[in-house]
CSV table of C-alpha atoms in Angstrom, one decimal:
chain,number,residue,atom,x,y,z
A,1,GLU,CA,143.3,134.6,66.8
A,2,ILE,CA,142.2,131.9,69.2
A,3,MET,CA,143.4,128.4,68.4
A,4,GLN,CA,142.9,125.1,70.3
A,5,THR,CA,145.5,122.5,71.0
A,6,ASP,CA,145.9,119.5,73.3
A,7,PHE,CA,148.2,120.6,76.1
A,8,LYS,CA,148.2,117.0,77.5
A,9,ASN,CA,150.2,116.1,74.4
A,10,LYS,CA,153.1,118.4,74.9
A,11,GLU,CA,154.8,117.6,71.6
A,12,THR,CA,151.7,118.3,69.6
A,13,ALA,CA,151.0,121.5,71.5
A,14,ALA,CA,154.5,122.9,71.0
A,15,SER,CA,154.3,121.9,67.3
A,16,ASP,CA,151.0,123.7,66.8
A,17,ILE,CA,152.3,126.9,68.5
A,18,ASN,CA,155.5,126.9,66.6
A,19,ARG,CA,153.7,126.4,63.3
A,20,TRP,CA,151.6,129.5,64.0
A,21,ILE,CA,154.6,131.6,64.9
A,22,SER,CA,156.5,130.4,61.8
A,23,GLU,CA,153.7,131.4,59.5
A,24,LYS,CA,153.5,134.8,61.1
A,25,THR,CA,157.2,135.5,60.9
A,26,ASN,CA,157.8,134.3,57.3
A,27,ASN,CA,159.6,131.2,58.7
A,28,LYS,CA,162.2,133.3,60.4
A,29,ILE,CA,161.2,131.9,63.8
A,30,ARG,CA,160.4,128.2,63.7
A,31,GLU,CA,160.9,126.9,67.2
A,32,ALA,CA,159.8,129.6,69.7
A,33,ILE,CA,159.0,127.0,72.4
A,34,ASN,CA,159.7,123.3,73.0
A,35,SER,CA,157.7,120.7,74.8
A,36,SER,CA,159.6,121.2,78.0
A,37,ASP,CA,158.1,124.7,78.2
A,38,ILE,CA,154.6,123.2,78.5
A,39,LYS,CA,153.8,122.0,82.0
A,40,ASP,CA,151.2,119.6,83.2
A,41,SER,CA,149.2,122.6,84.5
A,42,THR,CA,149.4,124.6,81.3
A,43,SER,CA,146.0,125.6,79.9
A,44,ILE,CA,146.7,128.7,77.8
A,45,VAL,CA,149.7,129.9,75.8
A,46,ILE,CA,149.6,133.5,74.6
A,47,ALA,CA,151.8,134.1,71.5
A,48,ASN,CA,152.7,137.5,70.0
A,49,THR,CA,154.7,138.1,66.8
A,50,VAL,CA,156.2,141.0,65.0
A,51,TYR,CA,157.7,140.7,61.5
A,52,PHE,CA,159.5,143.4,59.5
A,53,LYS,CA,161.2,143.3,56.1
A,54,GLY,CA,162.7,146.5,54.8
A,55,GLU,CA,164.5,147.1,51.5
A,56,TRP,CA,167.3,149.7,51.6
A,57,LYS,CA,166.6,153.0,49.9
A,58,ASN,CA,170.2,152.6,48.5
A,59,LYS,CA,171.3,149.0,48.4
A,60,PHE,CA,174.8,147.8,49.0
A,61,ASP,CA,176.8,146.6,46.0
A,62,LYS,CA,177.3,142.9,46.4
A,63,GLU,CA,180.5,143.0,44.5
A,64,LYS,CA,181.9,145.3,47.2
A,65,THR,CA,181.2,142.9,50.0
A,66,LYS,CA,184.6,141.8,51.3
A,67,SER,CA,186.1,139.8,54.1
A,68,GLY,CA,187.5,141.7,57.0
A,69,THR,CA,188.4,141.5,60.7
A,70,PHE,CA,185.8,142.0,63.4
A,71,PHE,CA,187.2,142.9,66.8
A,72,ALA,CA,184.8,141.3,69.3
A,73,SER,CA,187.5,141.8,71.9
A,74,ALA,CA,191.3,141.9,72.1
A,75,GLU,CA,191.3,138.1,72.5
A,76,ASN,CA,188.5,137.3,70.1
A,77,GLN,CA,188.8,138.4,66.5
A,78,TYR,CA,186.9,137.0,63.5
A,79,LYS,CA,186.9,137.0,59.7
A,80,ILE,CA,183.5,138.0,58.5
A,81,ALA,CA,181.8,139.6,55.5
A,82,PHE,CA,181.5,143.4,55.5
A,83,MET,CA,179.2,145.3,53.2
A,84,HIS,CA,180.3,148.7,51.8
A,85,ILE,CA,178.6,151.8,50.5
A,86,SER,CA,179.3,155.5,50.1
A,87,GLU,CA,176.1,157.7,50.4
A,88,THR,CA,174.7,160.8,52.0
A,89,ILE,CA,172.8,159.8,55.2
A,90,PRO,CA,172.0,161.3,58.6
A,91,TYR,CA,175.2,161.3,60.6
A,92,TYR,CA,176.2,162.4,64.1
A,93,GLU,CA,179.3,162.0,66.3
A,94,ASN,CA,180.7,163.2,69.6
A,95,ASP,CA,183.7,162.2,71.7
A,96,LEU,CA,182.4,158.7,72.4
A,97,PHE,CA,180.6,157.4,69.3
A,98,GLN,CA,179.5,157.8,65.7
A,99,PHE,CA,175.9,157.4,64.6
A,100,ILE,CA,174.3,156.8,61.2
A,101,SER,CA,170.7,156.4,60.1
A,102,LYS,CA,170.3,154.3,56.9
A,103,PRO,CA,166.8,154.7,55.4
A,104,TYR,CA,164.5,152.1,54.0
A,105,ARG,CA,162.7,152.7,50.7
A,106,ASP,CA,159.0,153.7,50.6
A,107,SER,CA,158.8,154.2,54.3
A,108,HIS,CA,159.8,156.5,57.2
A,109,LEU,CA,161.8,153.8,58.9
A,110,SER,CA,165.6,153.7,59.2
A,111,PHE,CA,168.3,151.3,60.5
A,112,CYS,CA,170.4,153.2,63.0
A,113,VAL,CA,173.8,152.3,64.4
A,114,ILE,CA,175.7,153.7,67.4
A,115,LEU,CA,179.4,152.8,67.0
A,116,PRO,CA,181.8,153.5,69.8
A,117,LYS,CA,185.0,155.3,68.8
A,118,ALA,CA,187.0,153.1,71.1
A,119,LEU,CA,187.3,149.6,69.8
A,120,PHE,CA,186.0,148.1,73.0
A,121,GLY,CA,183.9,151.0,74.3
A,122,ILE,CA,180.4,149.5,74.0
A,123,GLU,CA,179.8,149.1,77.7
A,124,GLU,CA,180.3,152.8,78.3
A,125,ILE,CA,177.8,153.6,75.6
A,126,GLU,CA,175.3,151.2,77.0
A,127,GLU,CA,175.6,152.7,80.5
A,128,LYS,CA,174.8,156.2,79.1
A,129,MET,CA,172.0,155.1,76.7
A,130,ASN,CA,168.5,156.1,77.4
A,131,ALA,CA,165.5,157.4,75.4
A,132,ASP,CA,166.4,161.1,75.9
A,133,LEU,CA,169.9,160.5,74.6
A,134,LEU,CA,168.7,158.6,71.6
A,135,LYS,CA,166.1,161.3,70.8
A,136,GLY,CA,168.8,164.0,71.0
A,137,ILE,CA,171.0,162.0,68.6
A,138,LEU,CA,168.2,161.7,66.1
A,139,ASP,CA,167.5,165.4,66.4
A,140,GLU,CA,171.2,166.4,65.9
A,141,ALA,CA,172.0,164.0,63.0
A,142,GLN,CA,172.5,165.8,59.7
A,143,PRO,CA,172.9,164.6,56.2
A,144,ALA,CA,176.6,163.9,55.4
A,145,SER,CA,178.7,162.0,52.9
A,146,THR,CA,179.6,158.8,54.7
A,147,MET,CA,181.6,155.7,53.8
A,148,VAL,CA,179.8,152.9,55.5
A,149,SER,CA,181.3,149.5,56.3
A,150,ILE,CA,179.0,147.2,58.3
A,151,PRO,CA,178.8,143.4,58.8
A,152,LYS,CA,176.5,141.2,56.9
A,153,LEU,CA,174.8,139.7,59.9
A,154,LYS,CA,172.2,137.4,61.2
A,155,LEU,CA,171.4,137.3,64.9
A,156,GLU,CA,169.0,135.1,66.9
A,157,SER,CA,168.2,135.4,70.6
A,158,ASN,CA,166.0,133.5,73.1
A,159,TRP,CA,165.0,135.0,76.4
A,160,LYS,CA,162.9,133.8,79.3
A,161,LEU,CA,161.5,137.0,80.8
A,162,SER,CA,159.7,135.9,84.0
A,163,ASN,CA,162.5,136.9,86.4
A,164,ALA,CA,163.1,140.2,84.6
A,165,LEU,CA,159.4,141.1,84.8
A,166,LYS,CA,159.2,140.1,88.5
A,167,GLU,CA,162.1,142.4,89.2
A,168,MET,CA,160.2,145.2,87.5
A,169,GLY,CA,157.4,144.7,89.9
A,170,ILE,CA,155.0,142.4,87.9
A,171,THR,CA,154.6,139.7,90.6
A,172,SER,CA,151.0,139.0,91.2
A,173,ALA,CA,150.4,137.7,87.7
A,174,PHE,CA,152.8,134.8,88.5
A,175,SER,CA,151.2,134.0,91.8
A,176,ASP,CA,148.0,132.5,93.3
A,177,SER,CA,146.7,136.1,93.7
A,178,SER,CA,146.6,136.6,90.0
A,179,ASP,CA,143.3,137.7,88.5
A,180,PHE,CA,142.6,136.5,84.9
A,181,SER,CA,138.8,136.2,85.5
A,182,ALA,CA,138.2,138.2,82.3
A,183,ILE,CA,139.4,135.3,80.1
A,184,SER,CA,138.7,132.2,82.2
A,185,ASP,CA,136.5,131.0,85.0
A,186,SER,CA,139.4,128.7,86.2
A,187,PRO,CA,142.2,130.2,88.3
A,188,LEU,CA,145.2,131.0,86.1
A,189,ALA,CA,148.7,132.3,86.7
A,190,LEU,CA,151.6,133.1,84.3
A,191,GLU,CA,154.2,130.3,84.2
A,192,ASN,CA,156.7,131.8,81.9
A,193,ILE,CA,157.2,134.4,79.2
A,194,ILE,CA,159.5,133.4,76.3
A,195,HIS,CA,160.8,135.9,73.9
A,196,ASN,CA,162.5,135.1,70.6
A,197,THR,CA,164.1,137.5,68.1
A,198,VAL,CA,165.8,137.2,64.7
A,199,ILE,CA,167.4,140.0,62.7
A,200,GLU,CA,169.1,139.5,59.3
A,201,LEU,CA,171.0,142.2,57.4
A,202,ASP,CA,172.2,141.8,53.8
A,203,GLU,CA,173.0,144.0,50.8
A,204,GLU,CA,169.3,144.4,49.8
A,205,LYS,CA,167.3,144.4,53.0
A,206,THR,CA,166.9,144.1,56.7
A,207,GLU,CA,164.6,141.3,57.8
A,208,ALA,CA,163.6,141.1,61.4
A,209,ALA,CA,161.1,139.1,63.4
A,210,ALA,CA,160.2,138.9,67.1
A,211,ALA,CA,157.9,136.6,69.0
A,212,THR,CA,156.9,136.8,72.6
A,213,ALA,CA,155.7,133.5,74.2
A,214,THR,CA,180.0,167.7,65.6
A,215,THR,CA,182.3,167.4,62.8
A,216,PHE,CA,182.7,170.4,60.5
A,217,PHE,CA,183.4,170.3,56.8
A,218,ILE,CA,186.4,171.8,54.9
A,219,ARG,CA,185.4,173.9,52.0
A,220,GLY,CA,187.4,173.2,48.8
A,221,LEU,CA,188.0,169.5,49.8
A,222,PRO,CA,185.2,166.9,49.3
A,223,SER,CA,184.4,165.6,52.7
A,224,TYR,CA,183.2,162.3,54.0
A,225,HIS,CA,183.0,160.4,57.2
A,226,VAL,CA,184.3,156.9,57.6
A,227,PHE,CA,181.9,154.7,59.6
A,228,LYS,CA,183.7,151.3,60.0
A,229,ALA,CA,181.6,149.0,62.2
A,230,ASP,CA,184.4,146.4,62.8
A,231,HIS,CA,183.8,146.3,66.6
A,232,PRO,CA,180.8,145.9,68.9
A,233,PHE,CA,177.9,148.3,68.2
A,234,MET,CA,174.3,149.0,69.1
A,235,PHE,CA,171.6,149.0,66.4
A,236,PHE,CA,168.0,150.1,66.1
A,237,VAL,CA,165.1,150.0,63.6
A,238,ILE,CA,163.4,153.4,64.2
A,239,ASP,CA,160.3,155.2,63.0
A,240,ASN,CA,161.7,158.6,62.1
A,241,GLN,CA,158.4,160.3,62.5
A,242,THR,CA,157.5,159.1,66.0
A,243,LYS,CA,161.0,158.2,67.2
A,244,VAL,CA,159.6,154.8,68.3
A,245,ILE,CA,162.1,151.9,68.4
A,246,LEU,CA,160.7,148.9,66.6
A,247,PHE,CA,163.7,146.7,67.1
A,248,MET,CA,167.0,147.2,69.0
A,249,GLY,CA,170.0,145.1,69.7
A,250,LYS,CA,173.7,144.8,70.1
A,251,TYR,CA,176.2,143.1,67.7
A,252,SER,CA,179.1,142.0,69.8
A,253,LYS,CA,180.2,138.7,68.4
A,254,PRO,CA,179.6,137.1,64.9
A,255,THR,CA,177.7,133.9,64.8
A,256,ASP,CA,179.1,132.8,61.5
A,257,GLY,CA,182.6,134.3,61.7
A,258,VAL,CA,185.9,132.4,61.4
A,259,ALA,CA,188.0,132.8,64.6
A,260,LEU,CA,191.5,134.1,63.8
A,261,ASP,CA,194.7,132.4,64.9
A,262,LYS,CA,195.8,133.7,68.3
A,263,ASP,CA,199.3,134.4,67.0
A,264,SER,CA,197.9,137.2,64.8
A,265,LEU,CA,195.7,139.0,67.4
A,266,ALA,CA,198.3,141.4,68.7
A,267,SER,CA,199.5,142.5,65.3
A,268,ASN,CA,195.9,142.9,64.0
A,269,LEU,CA,195.2,145.3,67.0
A,270,GLU,CA,198.3,147.3,66.2
A,271,LYS,CA,197.4,147.6,62.5
A,272,ARG,CA,193.8,148.7,63.5
A,273,LYS,CA,195.1,151.4,65.9
A,274,ASP,CA,197.4,152.8,63.2
A,275,GLU,CA,194.7,152.9,60.6
A,276,LYS,CA,193.8,156.4,59.6
A,277,PHE,CA,190.5,157.7,58.4
A,278,TYR,CA,190.9,160.3,55.7
A,279,PHE,CA,188.8,163.1,54.2
A,280,GLY,CA,188.1,163.1,50.5
A,281,ASN,CA,186.2,161.1,47.9
A,282,THR,CA,189.3,159.0,47.5
A,283,PRO,CA,191.6,158.4,50.4
A,284,GLN,CA,194.0,161.4,50.7
A,285,LYS,CA,196.9,161.6,53.0
A,286,LEU,CA,196.4,164.8,55.0
A,287,LEU,CA,198.8,166.6,57.3
A,288,PHE,CA,197.1,168.4,60.3
A,289,VAL,CA,199.1,171.3,61.8
A,290,ILE,CA,197.4,172.8,64.8
A,291,ASP,CA,199.1,175.7,66.5
A,292,GLU,CA,202.4,174.9,64.6
A,293,LYS,CA,202.4,171.3,65.8
A,294,ILE,CA,201.7,168.2,63.7
A,295,GLN,CA,198.6,166.5,65.1
A,296,THR,CA,196.5,163.5,64.4
A,297,GLN,CA,193.1,163.6,62.6
A,298,ALA,CA,191.6,162.5,65.9
A,299,ASP,CA,192.9,165.8,67.5
A,300,PHE,CA,191.5,167.6,64.5
A,301,ASN,CA,188.0,166.1,64.9
A,302,THR,CA,187.8,167.4,68.4
A,303,ILE,CA,188.1,171.0,67.4
A,304,LYS,CA,185.0,173.1,67.5
A,305,PRO,CA,184.6,175.8,64.8
A,306,LYS,CA,184.1,178.6,67.3
A,307,ASP,CA,187.6,177.9,68.7
A,308,ILE,CA,189.4,178.5,65.4
A,309,LYS,CA,191.2,181.7,64.9
A,310,SER,CA,192.6,181.0,61.4
A,311,PHE,CA,192.3,178.1,58.9
A,312,SER,CA,194.0,177.4,55.7
A,313,MET,CA,194.7,174.4,53.4
A,314,ILE,CA,197.9,173.9,51.5
A,315,LYS,CA,198.2,171.7,48.4
A,316,ASP,CA,201.7,172.9,47.3
A,317,LYS,CA,204.1,170.0,48.0
A,318,GLU,CA,207.1,172.3,48.6
A,319,LYS,CA,205.2,174.3,51.2
A,320,ILE,CA,204.0,171.1,52.9
A,321,ARG,CA,207.6,170.0,53.1
A,322,GLU,CA,208.3,173.0,55.4
A,323,TYR,CA,206.5,170.9,58.0
A,324,THR,CA,207.5,167.4,57.1
A,325,SER,CA,209.6,165.4,54.7
A,326,GLU,CA,206.8,162.8,54.2
A,327,ASP,CA,204.5,162.9,51.2
A,328,TYR,CA,201.0,164.4,51.8
A,329,GLU,CA,198.2,165.3,49.4
A,330,ALA,CA,197.4,168.4,51.4
A,331,ALA,CA,198.0,170.1,54.7
A,332,ILE,CA,195.4,171.7,57.0
A,333,ILE,CA,196.9,174.6,59.0
A,334,ILE,CA,194.9,175.8,62.0
A,335,THR,CA,195.5,178.4,64.6
A,336,LEU,CA,193.3,178.2,67.7
A,337,LYS,CA,192.0,181.1,69.8
A,338,ASP,CA,193.7,181.7,73.2
A,339,SER,CA,191.9,181.2,76.5
A,340,LEU,CA,190.5,184.7,76.3
A,341,GLY,CA,188.9,183.9,72.9
A,342,ASN,CA,191.4,186.0,70.9
């Protein structure tokens, strides 16, 4: 669309542009620019918008949305609302992170999350992230029963992209040597590029807008993965057919959370570190014995099936007490192959 406005009246021009963007983004972005973004020499503003609203294939139960702690950092913790659901969705994990892909209804799009296993490991994931890695994750993810806990979130961002584009090599468009003769007889150059984004996640849908001015399963025991996004993570809205990313971002700090008292930060971290993620449709306290030594579930999760020599599961309480005096629902007994593969 081509629309006219009076750039000499900066307030009116900004209002006209923002009204157009607001209409195109279902009122999600209302103030993409302000009058200070319009200069005396401004003669054209190019605005581009993208709007997406997707309903979950399986909605979260609003009654299960509960308050919990989000660990933005060791010194910054917040009480926020977490949504919860148990469902079978594409899942992948390695030593560094977990991945889920939650589909939208009546489409081939999904909301994907990469969650570091370390509470504060998001930077290491970002450094490794690229298109090939993401494609590999999407190819490797397999349907698995997963208990998902994720923040109910709304994020808004504003970026001025001129410097970033110049660093990428797009320089002439911002200079006197620019050539926009195809759209104007007057000499033109880019002044600035402003990018605004909003993404909102709730129990029923994801609503987003943008404007530019290997775990194995134990047979005999129902298995699930626990995906608890209570610390910084990356997210994507992805087309599963083409692997194209429509939206991407990072959730590192709540915008509407309640900051916790500093006196409770250390104890919260200790509780989180001691928290155990169990297998089973209901939490079951499992004992892991690997090569005759009691190990953690984290150690168990690192074992590859090809390295196992023998595997058994014990539910008899008396036999379990041969290993420990504590109460466990079951014990997983594993013997690993030696260095020669025997």
